[in-house]
Coordinates of C-alpha atoms and ligand atoms in Angstrom, one line a residue:
X1 CA -19.8 22.6 -10.1
X2 CA -19.8 22.2 -13.9
X3 CA -17.4 19.8 -15.5
X4 CA -14.8 21.7 -17.5
X5 CA -14.6 20.9 -21.2
X6 CA -11.1 19.5 -20.6
X7 CA -12.7 16.7 -18.5
X8 CA -15.6 15.9 -20.8
X9 CA -13.9 12.8 -22.2
X10 CA -12.2 11.8 -19.0
X11 CA -13.8 8.4 -18.3
X12 CA -11.7 7.0 -15.5
X13 CA -8.8 7.8 -13.1
X14 CA -6.3 6.6 -15.7
X15 CA -7.6 9.3 -18.0
X16 CA -7.2 11.9 -15.3
X17 CA -3.6 10.7 -14.9
X18 CA -3.0 11.2 -18.6
X19 CA -4.3 14.8 -18.4
X20 CA -2.2 15.4 -15.2
X21 CA 0.9 14.1 -17.0
X22 CA 0.4 16.7 -19.8
X23 CA -0.3 19.6 -17.4
X24 CA 2.4 19.2 -14.8
X25 CA 6.1 19.8 -15.1
X26 CA 7.7 16.4 -15.6
X27 CA 9.6 16.5 -12.3
X28 CA 6.4 17.2 -10.4
X29 CA 4.3 14.5 -12.2
X30 CA 7.1 12.0 -11.5
X31 CA 7.2 13.0 -7.8
X32 CA 3.5 12.3 -7.5
X33 CA 3.3 9.3 -9.8
X34 CA 6.6 7.5 -9.0
X35 CA 7.5 4.6 -6.7
X36 CA 10.6 3.4 -4.9
X37 CA 13.5 1.6 -6.5
X38 CA 12.4 -0.7 -9.3
X39 CA 8.7 0.2 -8.7
X40 CA 7.9 -3.5 -8.3
X41 CA 5.4 -2.8 -5.4
X42 CA 3.9 0.1 -7.3
X43 CA 3.0 -2.3 -10.1
X44 CA 2.1 -5.2 -7.8
X45 CA -0.6 -3.0 -6.1
X46 CA -2.4 -2.7 -9.4
X47 CA -1.7 -6.2 -10.7
X48 CA -3.1 -7.8 -7.6
X49 CA -6.2 -5.6 -7.5
X50 CA -6.8 -6.3 -11.2
X51 CA -6.8 -10.1 -10.5
X52 CA -9.4 -10.0 -7.7
X53 CA -12.4 -11.2 -9.8
X54 CA -16.1 -10.7 -9.1
X55 CA -19.0 -13.0 -9.0
X56 CA -22.1 -11.2 -10.3
X57 CA -25.5 -12.2 -9.0
X58 CA -28.5 -11.6 -11.3
X59 CA -32.3 -10.9 -10.9
X60 CA -31.8 -8.6 -7.9
X61 CA -33.7 -5.4 -7.8
X62 CA -31.0 -2.8 -7.8
X63 CA -33.1 0.2 -8.6
X64 CA -31.9 1.8 -5.3
X65 CA -28.2 1.6 -4.4
X66 CA -27.1 3.0 -1.0
X67 CA -23.4 3.6 -0.7
X68 CA -23.7 5.0 2.8
X69 CA -21.6 3.5 5.6
X70 CA -20.0 4.3 9.0
X71 CA -16.3 5.0 9.3
X72 CA -14.8 5.4 12.8
X73 CA -18.3 5.9 14.2
X74 CA -19.4 8.6 11.8
X75 CA -21.9 8.2 8.9
X76 CA -20.3 8.7 5.5
X77 CA -21.4 8.9 1.9
X78 CA -19.4 6.0 0.7
X79 CA -16.6 3.7 2.0
X80 CA -13.8 5.9 0.6
X81 CA -11.4 8.4 2.1
X82 CA -8.5 10.6 0.9
X83 CA -5.1 9.5 2.1
X84 CA -2.6 12.1 3.2
X85 CA -0.3 13.4 0.5
X86 CA 2.3 16.0 1.3
X87 CA 2.4 19.2 -0.7
X88 CA -0.8 18.7 -2.6
X89 CA -0.3 22.4 -3.6
X90 CA 2.2 21.1 -6.2
X91 CA -0.8 19.6 -8.0
X92 CA -2.9 22.7 -7.9
X93 CA -2.5 26.0 -5.9
X94 CA -5.5 25.3 -3.6
X95 CA -4.1 21.8 -2.9
X96 CA -5.4 20.5 0.4
X97 CA -8.1 23.2 0.6
X98 CA -9.7 21.9 -2.6
X99 CA -9.3 18.3 -1.5
X100 CA -11.0 19.2 1.8
X101 CA -13.9 20.9 0.1
X102 CA -14.6 18.1 -2.2
X103 CA -14.2 15.4 0.4
X104 CA -16.8 17.2 2.5
X105 CA -19.1 17.5 -0.6
X106 CA -18.8 13.7 -1.1
X107 CA -19.2 13.1 2.7
X108 CA -16.0 11.1 2.9
X109 CA -13.1 11.6 5.4
X110 CA -10.0 13.4 4.3
X111 CA -6.6 12.9 6.0
X112 CA -4.4 15.9 6.1
X113 CA -0.7 15.4 5.9
X114 CA 1.8 16.9 8.4
X115 CA 3.6 17.9 5.3
X116 CA 0.7 19.7 3.7
X117 CA 1.0 22.8 1.6
X118 CA -1.8 24.5 3.5
X119 CA -2.0 24.9 7.3
X120 CA -4.2 22.4 9.2
X121 CA -6.1 25.5 10.6
X122 CA -6.9 26.8 7.1
X123 CA -8.1 23.3 6.0
X124 CA -10.3 23.1 9.1
X125 CA -11.8 26.5 8.3
X126 CA -13.2 25.1 5.0
X127 CA -16.1 23.9 7.2
X128 CA -17.1 21.0 9.4
X129 CA -16.4 17.6 7.9
X130 CA -14.8 14.2 8.7
X131 CA -11.2 15.2 8.9
X132 CA -8.2 13.3 10.2
X133 CA -4.7 14.6 10.8
X134 CA -1.7 12.4 9.7
X135 CA 1.2 12.7 12.0
X136 CA 4.9 12.3 11.4
X137 CA 6.6 12.2 14.8
X138 CA 9.5 14.6 15.1
X139 CA 12.6 13.8 17.2
X140 CA 11.9 17.0 19.1
X141 CA 8.8 15.8 20.8
X142 CA 7.7 19.4 21.6
X143 CA 7.1 19.9 17.9
X144 CA 5.0 16.8 17.7
X145 CA 3.0 17.8 20.8
X146 CA 2.4 21.2 19.3
X147 CA 1.1 19.6 16.1
X148 CA -1.2 17.2 18.0
X149 CA -2.5 20.0 20.1
X150 CA -3.2 22.2 17.0
X151 CA -5.0 19.3 15.3
X152 CA -7.2 18.7 18.4
X153 CA -7.9 22.4 18.8
X154 CA -8.9 22.6 15.1
X155 CA -11.4 19.8 15.5
X156 CA -9.7 16.9 13.7
X157 CA -11.4 13.7 14.8
X158 CA -8.7 11.2 14.3
X159 CA -4.9 11.1 14.5
X160 CA -3.2 8.9 11.8
X161 CA 0.3 8.0 12.8
X162 CA 2.4 7.0 9.8
X163 CA 5.0 4.4 10.6
X164 CA 6.4 3.2 7.3
X165 CA 8.9 6.0 6.9
X166 CA 11.8 5.3 9.3
X167 CA 13.9 6.6 6.4
X168 CA 12.7 8.0 3.1
X169 CA 12.2 5.6 0.2
X170 CA 14.5 6.1 -2.7
X171 CA 12.5 7.2 -5.7
X172 CA 14.8 7.1 -8.7
X173 CA 12.6 9.3 -10.8
X174 CA 13.1 12.2 -8.4
X175 CA 16.9 11.8 -8.5
X176 CA 16.9 11.7 -12.3
X177 CA 14.6 14.7 -12.6
X178 CA 16.4 16.7 -10.0
X179 CA 13.2 17.1 -7.9
X180 CA 13.9 18.5 -4.4
X181 CA 11.9 20.4 -1.8
X182 CA 12.4 23.4 -2.0
X183 CA 12.8 23.1 -5.8
X184 CA 16.3 23.9 -6.8
X185 CA 16.7 25.2 -10.3
X186 CA 19.0 23.4 -12.7
X187 CA 19.2 23.6 -16.5
X188 CA 16.9 20.6 -16.8
X189 CA 14.3 21.8 -14.3
X190 CA 14.2 25.3 -15.8
X191 CA 13.5 23.8 -19.2
X192 CA 10.9 21.5 -17.7
X193 CA 9.2 24.5 -16.0
X194 CA 9.4 26.6 -19.2
X195 CA 7.4 24.0 -21.1
X196 CA 4.6 24.3 -18.5
X197 CA 4.0 28.1 -18.3
X198 CA 0.5 27.7 -16.8
X199 CA 1.8 25.7 -13.8
X200 CA 4.6 28.2 -13.4
X201 CA 2.1 31.1 -13.6
X202 CA -0.1 29.6 -10.9
X203 CA 2.9 28.7 -8.7
X204 CA 4.3 32.2 -8.8
X205 CA 0.9 33.8 -8.3
X206 CA 0.1 31.7 -5.2
X207 CA 3.7 31.4 -4.0
X208 CA 5.9 28.4 -4.4
X209 CA 4.6 25.4 -2.5
X210 CA 6.0 25.0 1.0
X211 CA 5.3 22.9 4.2
X212 CA 3.1 25.5 5.9
X213 CA 2.2 23.5 9.0
X214 CA 5.9 23.7 9.9
X215 CA 6.4 27.5 9.4
X216 CA 6.4 28.1 13.1
X217 CA 9.0 25.4 13.8
X218 CA 11.5 26.6 11.2
X219 CA 12.1 29.6 13.4
X220 CA 11.7 27.9 16.7
X221 CA 14.0 25.0 15.8
X222 CA 16.6 27.4 14.5
X223 CA 16.6 25.4 11.3
X224 CA 17.5 27.1 8.0
X225 CA 14.7 25.8 5.9
X226 CA 11.7 23.4 6.1
X227 CA 13.9 20.9 4.3
X228 CA 16.6 20.9 6.9
X229 CA 14.0 20.7 9.6
X230 CA 12.5 17.6 8.0
X231 CA 15.9 16.0 7.4
X232 CA 17.0 16.6 11.0
X233 CA 13.8 15.8 12.7
X234 CA 12.0 12.9 10.9
X235 CA 12.8 9.3 10.7
X236 CA 14.2 6.5 12.8
X237 CA 13.9 6.5 16.6
X238 CA 10.3 5.4 17.0
X239 CA 9.1 2.2 18.7
X240 CA 5.8 0.8 19.9
X241 CA 5.8 3.0 23.0
X242 CA 4.8 5.9 20.7
X243 CA 1.2 4.7 20.7
X244 CA 0.7 4.9 24.4
X245 CA 2.4 8.4 24.4
X246 CA 0.0 9.6 21.6
X247 CA -2.9 8.2 23.5
X248 CA -2.0 10.3 26.4
X249 CA -1.9 13.4 24.2
X250 CA -4.8 12.8 21.8
X251 CA -8.5 12.7 22.9
X252 CA -9.9 11.3 19.6
X253 CA -9.5 8.2 17.5
X254 CA -6.1 6.8 16.9
X255 CA -5.2 5.2 13.6
X256 CA -1.9 3.6 12.5
X257 CA -0.9 3.9 8.9
X258 CA 1.6 1.8 6.9
X259 CA 1.4 -1.7 8.4
X260 CA 2.1 -4.6 6.0
X261 CA 2.5 -7.6 8.3
X262 CA 0.0 -9.6 10.3
X263 CA 2.4 -9.5 13.3
X264 CA 2.4 -5.7 13.3
X265 CA -1.3 -5.5 12.8
X266 CA -2.0 -7.8 15.8
X267 CA 0.4 -5.8 17.9
X268 CA -1.3 -2.6 16.9
X269 CA -4.7 -4.1 17.7
X270 CA -3.4 -5.2 21.2
X271 CA -2.2 -1.7 21.7
X272 CA -5.8 -0.6 21.2
X273 CA -5.7 1.5 18.0
X274 CA -9.0 2.3 16.5
X275 CA -7.9 1.8 13.0
X276 CA -5.2 0.3 10.8
X277 CA -4.3 1.5 7.3
X278 CA -2.9 -1.4 5.4
X279 CA -0.5 0.4 3.1
X280 CA 2.8 0.3 1.4
X281 CA 2.7 4.0 0.9
X282 CA 1.6 3.6 -2.7
X283 CA 4.8 1.7 -3.4
X284 CA 6.9 4.7 -2.4
X285 CA 8.8 3.3 0.5
X286 CA 10.3 -0.3 0.6
X287 CA 10.1 -1.9 -2.8
X288 CA 9.5 -5.6 -3.4
X289 CA 6.9 -5.8 -0.5
X290 CA 3.5 -7.4 -1.1
X291 CA 0.6 -5.4 -2.4
X292 CA -1.7 -3.8 0.2
X293 CA -4.7 -5.7 -1.1
X294 CA -3.0 -9.1 -0.6
X295 CA -2.0 -8.2 3.0
X296 CA -5.5 -6.9 3.7
X297 CA -6.8 -10.3 2.8
X298 CA -4.4 -12.0 5.2
X299 CA -5.0 -9.6 8.1
X300 CA -8.7 -9.2 8.0
X301 CA -9.6 -12.7 9.3
X302 CA -7.2 -12.3 12.2
X303 CA -8.5 -8.9 13.2
X304 CA -12.2 -9.6 13.1
X305 CA -14.0 -7.5 15.8
X306 CA -10.8 -5.4 16.3
X307 CA -9.7 -2.1 14.8
X308 CA -11.3 -0.9 11.6
X309 CA -9.2 -1.8 8.6
X310 CA -8.5 0.7 5.8
X311 CA -6.4 0.1 2.7
X312 CA -4.6 2.3 0.3
X313 CA -2.1 1.8 -2.5
X314 CA -3.3 1.3 -6.0
X315 CA -7.0 2.1 -5.5
X316 CA -8.2 3.7 -8.8
X317 CA -11.8 2.7 -9.3
X318 CA -15.2 2.0 -7.8
X319 CA -14.5 -1.7 -8.5
X320 CA -11.4 -1.4 -6.4
X321 CA -13.4 0.0 -3.5
X322 CA -15.7 -3.1 -3.7
X323 CA -12.7 -5.4 -3.8
X324 CA -11.3 -3.7 -0.7
X325 CA -14.6 -4.0 1.2
X326 CA -15.1 -7.6 0.1
X327 CA -11.6 -8.4 1.6
X328 CA -12.3 -6.8 4.9
X329 CA -11.7 -3.1 4.7
X330 CA -14.1 -0.6 6.3
X331 CA -13.0 1.9 3.6
X332 CA -10.5 2.3 0.8
X333 CA -8.3 5.3 0.6
X334 CA -6.9 7.1 -2.4
X335 CA -3.7 9.1 -2.6
X336 CA -2.7 9.8 -6.2
X337 CA -6.2 9.5 -7.8
X338 CA -7.4 12.9 -6.4
X339 CA -4.0 14.4 -7.0
X340 CA -4.3 13.5 -10.7
X341 CA -7.7 15.2 -10.6
X342 CA -6.2 18.3 -8.9
X343 CA -3.4 18.5 -11.5
X344 CA -5.8 18.0 -14.4
X345 CA -8.4 20.7 -13.5
X346 CA -7.9 21.9 -9.9
X347 CA -10.9 21.5 -7.6
X348 CA -13.2 20.6 -10.5
X349 CA -10.8 17.7 -11.3
X350 CA -11.0 16.4 -7.8
X351 CA -14.8 16.6 -8.0
X352 CA -14.7 14.7 -11.3
X353 CA -12.4 12.0 -9.7
X354 CA -14.8 11.5 -6.7
X355 CA -17.9 11.5 -9.0
X356 CA -16.3 8.9 -11.2
X357 CA -15.5 6.7 -8.2
X358 CA -19.0 7.1 -6.7
X359 CA -20.6 6.2 -10.1
X360 CA -18.3 3.3 -10.6
X361 CA -19.0 2.0 -7.1
X362 CA -22.7 2.2 -7.6
X363 CA -22.5 0.5 -11.1
X364 CA -20.3 -2.3 -9.7
X365 CA -22.7 -2.9 -6.9
X366 CA -25.7 -3.0 -9.2
X367 CA -24.0 -5.4 -11.6
X368 CA -23.0 -7.7 -8.7
X369 CA -26.6 -7.6 -7.4
X370 CA -25.7 -5.6 -4.3
X371 CA -27.8 -2.6 -3.0
X372 CA -26.0 -1.7 0.3
X373 CA -22.4 -1.6 1.5
X374 CA -23.0 -4.2 4.2
X375 CA -23.9 -6.7 1.5
X376 CA -20.4 -6.6 0.1
X377 CA -18.4 -9.6 1.3
X378 CA -16.3 -12.5 0.2
X379 CA -19.3 -14.0 -1.5
X380 CA -19.2 -11.4 -4.2
X381 CA -15.7 -12.5 -5.3
X382 CA -15.0 -15.3 -7.7
X383 CA -11.2 -15.5 -7.5
X384 CA -8.2 -14.3 -5.6
X385 CA -4.8 -14.0 -7.2
X386 CA -2.6 -15.2 -4.3
X387 CA -1.6 -18.8 -3.7
X388 CA -3.9 -21.5 -2.3
X389 CA -1.9 -21.6 1.0
X390 CA -3.1 -18.1 1.8
X391 CA -6.7 -19.2 1.3
X392 CA -6.5 -21.1 4.6
X393 CA -7.6 -18.0 6.3
X394 CA -10.4 -16.8 4.0
X395 CA -11.7 -13.4 4.7
X396 CA -14.6 -13.3 7.1
X397 CA -16.6 -10.2 7.0
X398 CA -19.0 -11.1 9.8
X399 CA -18.9 -7.5 11.1
X400 CA -20.2 -6.3 7.7
X401 CA -23.0 -8.8 7.4
Ligands
FMN1 C1 2.8 12.8 -3.6 C2 2.5 11.9 -2.4 C3 2.8 12.4 -1.2 C4 2.5 11.6 0.0 N1 2.7 12.1 1.2 C5 2.4 11.4 2.3 C6 2.5 12.0 3.6 O1 2.8 13.1 3.8 N2 2.2 11.2 4.6 C7 1.7 9.9 4.5 O2 1.4 9.2 5.5 N3 1.6 9.3 3.3 C8 1.9 10.1 2.2 N4 1.8 9.5 0.9 C9 1.3 8.2 0.8 C10 -0.2 8.2 0.7 O3 -0.8 8.5 1.9 C11 -0.8 6.8 0.3 O4 -0.3 5.8 1.2 C12 -0.5 6.4 -1.1 O5 -0.6 7.5 -2.0 C13 -1.6 5.4 -1.5 O6 -1.4 4.9 -2.8 P1 -2.1 5.5 -4.1 O7 -1.4 6.8 -4.4 O8 -1.7 4.5 -5.1 O9 -3.5 5.7 -3.8 C14 2.0 10.3 -0.2 C15 1.8 9.8 -1.5 C16 2.0 10.6 -2.6 C17 1.7 10.0 -4.0

């Protein structure tokens, strides 16, 4: 796929974000970009990643760099995956279909959200690939069972249970912009949309984004709309027994997403999950919690030999991927980065985002004197930003070396 002219000067994910900001209606950009409350955690995710410094090693032959790795038992092109993001069709009409195609082209896993704008079956039909299904558990367990059965039937290899949304985070930007699903017109939103005719044209041509995985249940549950279904069905009421219940339903790998404490991570490991996504939901749920990267560094030494660790929240560059692997992750996951790409230039923008990350990963490895992913470890770091007391449990990446 040729890079469109609009991306020729886009040199990093921050540049993609700037293009996305221009192209999307303000309310939609803020829905994607925003964080909860004071956005302290949103900022901390980046600030902490930025302060993890590298230790380059010289005079190493880096003519051949291999970013290949294994994630949940399957060979992949690089230690990166796409986090689930609901309604990716807000960013571009193809939404999750475009994400799935480009994840497959990069040989990385994609996690499809329960709340996706395309059906899980349509995403699976884009072709065989590493594909995981993210699950929100509905109070009506029959709905959850049906989603899990559909995901298994469609060939998803892993089920990713999101556990950090007992209630929805409060994102002030959405309140201020009047963003709701479905979109409710107000004077401000109509003006916002009028200033972005291309987005409106696409939206009306392809149909307004909606939660297509749930179409069947809107009728079955007797709910008025997808929104009322979500409001009445999602949220509190889950406890740890849900893991055993899902194990009884799901034949594949089981991953838990949204843990941010060592206690919960140990408990999940004891429960036998195959993977843990260390995540604060990109700073969109509880604010004023630690960055994901700092919690990964605390958890990794305690979970050596246990479930594979993944991290998301704030990952924006190939250097961030190296930081994550050095601190014990099997792979880093991205949520907003590929959405910025999708908003900037549709599928070509997603391709550009993944190409940038792959090239940055390779360049970072070369400059650090590393030629393979299993050489990335704590030795390639010069400094960590968290206090000395936390360094009592330095990351041990024995399983990577
Ligand atoms: C627009 C948007 C929608 C999201 N929807 C979901 C979702 O449906 N399920 C989920 O588990 N996480 C969801 N997330 C959280 C992401 O999976 C991920 O944890 C987060 O985006 C990572 O941070 P990053 O965007 O800084 O990479 C969403 C995030 C964004 C930005």
